[in-house]
mmCIF file of C-alpha atoms in Angstrom:
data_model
loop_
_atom_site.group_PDB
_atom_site.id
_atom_site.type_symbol
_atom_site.label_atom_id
_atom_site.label_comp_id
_atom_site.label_asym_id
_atom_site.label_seq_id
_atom_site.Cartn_x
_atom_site.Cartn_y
_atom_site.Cartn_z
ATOM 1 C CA UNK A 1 -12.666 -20.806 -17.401
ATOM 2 C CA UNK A 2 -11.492 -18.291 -19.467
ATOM 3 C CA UNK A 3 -12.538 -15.058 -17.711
ATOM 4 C CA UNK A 4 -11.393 -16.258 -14.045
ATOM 5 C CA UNK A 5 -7.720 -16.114 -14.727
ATOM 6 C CA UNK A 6 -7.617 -12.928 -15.774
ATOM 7 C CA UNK A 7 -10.343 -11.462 -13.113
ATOM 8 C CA UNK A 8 -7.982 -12.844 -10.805
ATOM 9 C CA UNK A 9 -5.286 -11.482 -11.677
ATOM 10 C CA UNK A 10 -6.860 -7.967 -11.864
ATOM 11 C CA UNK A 11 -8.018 -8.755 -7.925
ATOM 12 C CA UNK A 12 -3.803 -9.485 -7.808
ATOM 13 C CA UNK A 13 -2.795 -6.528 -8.903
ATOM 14 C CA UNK A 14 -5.106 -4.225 -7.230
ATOM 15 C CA UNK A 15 -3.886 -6.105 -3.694
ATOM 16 C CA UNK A 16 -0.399 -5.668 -4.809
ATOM 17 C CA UNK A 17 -1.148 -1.778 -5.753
ATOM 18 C CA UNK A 18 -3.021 -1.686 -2.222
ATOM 19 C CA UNK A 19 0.165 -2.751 -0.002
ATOM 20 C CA UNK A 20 2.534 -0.680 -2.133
ATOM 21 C CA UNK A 21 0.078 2.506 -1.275
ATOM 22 C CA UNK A 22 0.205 1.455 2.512
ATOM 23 C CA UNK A 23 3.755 0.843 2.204
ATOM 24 C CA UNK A 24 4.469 4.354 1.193
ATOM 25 C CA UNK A 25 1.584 5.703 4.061
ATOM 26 C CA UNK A 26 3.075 3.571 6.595
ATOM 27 C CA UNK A 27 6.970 4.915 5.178
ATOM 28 C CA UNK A 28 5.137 8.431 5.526
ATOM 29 C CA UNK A 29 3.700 8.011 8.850
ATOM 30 C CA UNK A 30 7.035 6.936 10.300
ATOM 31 C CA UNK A 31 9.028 9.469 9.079
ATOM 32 C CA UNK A 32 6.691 12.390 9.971
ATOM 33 C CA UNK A 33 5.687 11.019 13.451
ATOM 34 C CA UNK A 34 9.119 10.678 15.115
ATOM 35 C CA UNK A 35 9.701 14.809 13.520
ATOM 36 C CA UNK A 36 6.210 16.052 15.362
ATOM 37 C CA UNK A 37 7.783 14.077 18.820
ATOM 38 C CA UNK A 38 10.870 15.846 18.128
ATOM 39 C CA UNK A 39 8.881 19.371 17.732
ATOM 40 C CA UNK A 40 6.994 18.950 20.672
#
């Protein structure tokens, strides 16, 4: 019973770490997308 909590709270934080990487991408993506538009 022990071990589950904290496996599961590794799997939590690696999610959490996941959508604050694809936040930034996504932050990225949107900022250099409407600039290429603009170039072209």
């Amino acid at each position: 019973m022990n071990v589950n909590p904290s496996k599961r709270k590794k799997v939590v934080d690696l999610t959490r770490r996941n959508t604050e990487e694809w936040k930034k991408k996504s932050k990225q993506i949107k900022i250099i997308t409407p600039r290429t538009c603009d170039d072209r």
